[in-house]
Coordinates of C-alpha atoms in Angstrom, one line a residue:
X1422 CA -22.5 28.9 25.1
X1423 CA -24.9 30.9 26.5
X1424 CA -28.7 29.9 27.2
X1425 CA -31.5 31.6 28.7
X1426 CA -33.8 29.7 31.0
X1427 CA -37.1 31.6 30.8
X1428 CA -39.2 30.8 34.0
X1429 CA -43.1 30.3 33.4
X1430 CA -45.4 30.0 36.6
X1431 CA -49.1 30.3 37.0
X1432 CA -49.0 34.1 38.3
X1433 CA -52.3 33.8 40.6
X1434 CA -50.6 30.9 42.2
X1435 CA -47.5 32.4 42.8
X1436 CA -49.3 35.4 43.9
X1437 CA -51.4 33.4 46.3
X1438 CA -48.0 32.1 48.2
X1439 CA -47.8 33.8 51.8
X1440 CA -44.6 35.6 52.8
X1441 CA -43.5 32.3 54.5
X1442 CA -43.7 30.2 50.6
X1443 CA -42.7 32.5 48.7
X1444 CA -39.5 33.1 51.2
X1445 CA -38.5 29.4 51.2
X1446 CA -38.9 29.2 47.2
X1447 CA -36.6 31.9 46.9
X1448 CA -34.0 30.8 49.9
X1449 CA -34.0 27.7 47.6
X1450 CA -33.5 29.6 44.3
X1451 CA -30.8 31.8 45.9
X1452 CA -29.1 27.8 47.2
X1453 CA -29.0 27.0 43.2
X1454 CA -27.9 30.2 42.4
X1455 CA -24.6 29.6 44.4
X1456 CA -24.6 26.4 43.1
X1457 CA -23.8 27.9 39.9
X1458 CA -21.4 30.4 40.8
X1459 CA -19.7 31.5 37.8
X1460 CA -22.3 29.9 35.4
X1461 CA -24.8 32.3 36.2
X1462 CA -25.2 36.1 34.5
X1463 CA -28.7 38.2 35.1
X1464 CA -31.4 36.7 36.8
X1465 CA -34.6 38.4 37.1
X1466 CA -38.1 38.4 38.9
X1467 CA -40.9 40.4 36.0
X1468 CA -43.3 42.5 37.6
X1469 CA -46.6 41.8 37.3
X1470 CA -48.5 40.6 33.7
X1471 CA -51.1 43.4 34.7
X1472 CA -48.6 45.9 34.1
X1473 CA -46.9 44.5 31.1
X1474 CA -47.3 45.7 27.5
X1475 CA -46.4 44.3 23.8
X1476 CA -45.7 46.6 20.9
X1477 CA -46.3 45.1 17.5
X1478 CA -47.4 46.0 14.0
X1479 CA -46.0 48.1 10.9
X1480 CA -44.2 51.0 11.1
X1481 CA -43.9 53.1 14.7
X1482 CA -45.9 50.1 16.4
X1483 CA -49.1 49.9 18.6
X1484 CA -48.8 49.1 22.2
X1485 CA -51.5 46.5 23.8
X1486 CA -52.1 46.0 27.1
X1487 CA -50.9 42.9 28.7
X1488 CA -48.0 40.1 27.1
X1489 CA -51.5 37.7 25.5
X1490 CA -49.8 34.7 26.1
X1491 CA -51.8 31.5 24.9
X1492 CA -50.7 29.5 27.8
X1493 CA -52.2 29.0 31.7
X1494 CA -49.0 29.9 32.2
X1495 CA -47.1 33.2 32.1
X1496 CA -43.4 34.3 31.8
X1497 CA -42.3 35.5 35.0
X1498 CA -38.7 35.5 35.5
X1499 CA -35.2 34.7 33.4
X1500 CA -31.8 33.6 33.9
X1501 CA -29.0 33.8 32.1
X1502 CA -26.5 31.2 31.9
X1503 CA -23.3 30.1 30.6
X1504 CA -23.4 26.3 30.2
X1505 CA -20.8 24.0 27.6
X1506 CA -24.2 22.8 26.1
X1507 CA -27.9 22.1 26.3
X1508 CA -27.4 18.9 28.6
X1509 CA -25.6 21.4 31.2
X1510 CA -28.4 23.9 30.7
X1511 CA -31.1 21.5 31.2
X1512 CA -29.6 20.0 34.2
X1513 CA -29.1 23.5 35.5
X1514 CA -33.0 24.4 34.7
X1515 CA -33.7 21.1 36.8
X1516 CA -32.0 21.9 39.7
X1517 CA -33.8 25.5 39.4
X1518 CA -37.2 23.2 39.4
X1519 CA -36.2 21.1 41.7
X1520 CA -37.0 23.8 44.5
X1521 CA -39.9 25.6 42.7
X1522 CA -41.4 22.4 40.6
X1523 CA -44.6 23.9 39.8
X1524 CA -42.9 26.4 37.5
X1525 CA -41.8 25.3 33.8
X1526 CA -38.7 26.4 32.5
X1527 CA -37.9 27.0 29.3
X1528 CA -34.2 26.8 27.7
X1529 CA -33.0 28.6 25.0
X1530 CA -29.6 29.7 23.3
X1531 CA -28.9 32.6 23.0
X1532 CA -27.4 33.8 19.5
X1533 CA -26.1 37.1 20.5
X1534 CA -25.2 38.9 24.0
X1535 CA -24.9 42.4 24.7
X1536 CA -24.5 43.0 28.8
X1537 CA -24.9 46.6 28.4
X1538 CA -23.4 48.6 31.5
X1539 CA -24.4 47.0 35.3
X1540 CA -27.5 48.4 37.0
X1541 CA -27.9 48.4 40.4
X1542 CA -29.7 46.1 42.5
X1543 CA -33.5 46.5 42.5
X1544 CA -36.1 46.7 45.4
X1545 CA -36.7 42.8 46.2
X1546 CA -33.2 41.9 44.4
X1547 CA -33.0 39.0 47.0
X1548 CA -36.1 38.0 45.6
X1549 CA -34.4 36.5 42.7

């Protein structure tokens, strides 16, 4: 089954790392990636909250500036993983915190999949 394990981080603090942290959170991430090799589908770092927008309401929608997230905590990144269950998905979100443990991780199945066609890597892709 497929889960997503959405990534929440204080974004200041994570923003606050210098090039040296954040380089040896992600040289850690990129070691659990290859840990799951073959588990692991897309995996992303979000842009900033700043720049994010949500579009609710009726009909053709408003946009608002900014996700307004009632946590200290904001969703910053997400992976997407193929696990036999939840206890395989949470072990796999641990060993993700075990290298960043001031995140939270959040896992959740994921009811319906659609890949789309493969884009190519992004600016910072290693960051991921």
């Amino acid at each position: 089954m497929l889960y997503a394990i959405l990534a929440y981080h204080v974004e200041a603090e994570v923003k606050s790392w210098t090039a040296d942290e954040d380089a040896s959170v992600m040289t850690g991430l990129r070691g659990v990636h290859r840990r799951l090799a073959g588990q692991l589908g897309p995996a992303a770092r979000l842009g900033d909250t700043r720049d994010a927008r949500t579009l609710r309401g009726p009909g053709h929608g408003m946009v608002i500036d900014g996700p307004f997230a009632e946590t200290k905590e904001q969703l910053l990144g997400l992976y997407v993983i193929d696990c036999v269950d939840e206890d395989a998905a949470l072990e796999a979100a641990r060993d993700l915190r075990s290298v960043n443990p001031t995140a939270v991780y959040e896992i959740r199945p994921i009811r319906v999949y659609l890949p789309g066609a493969p884009f190519p890597e992004t600016e910072g892709a290693g960051d991921v």
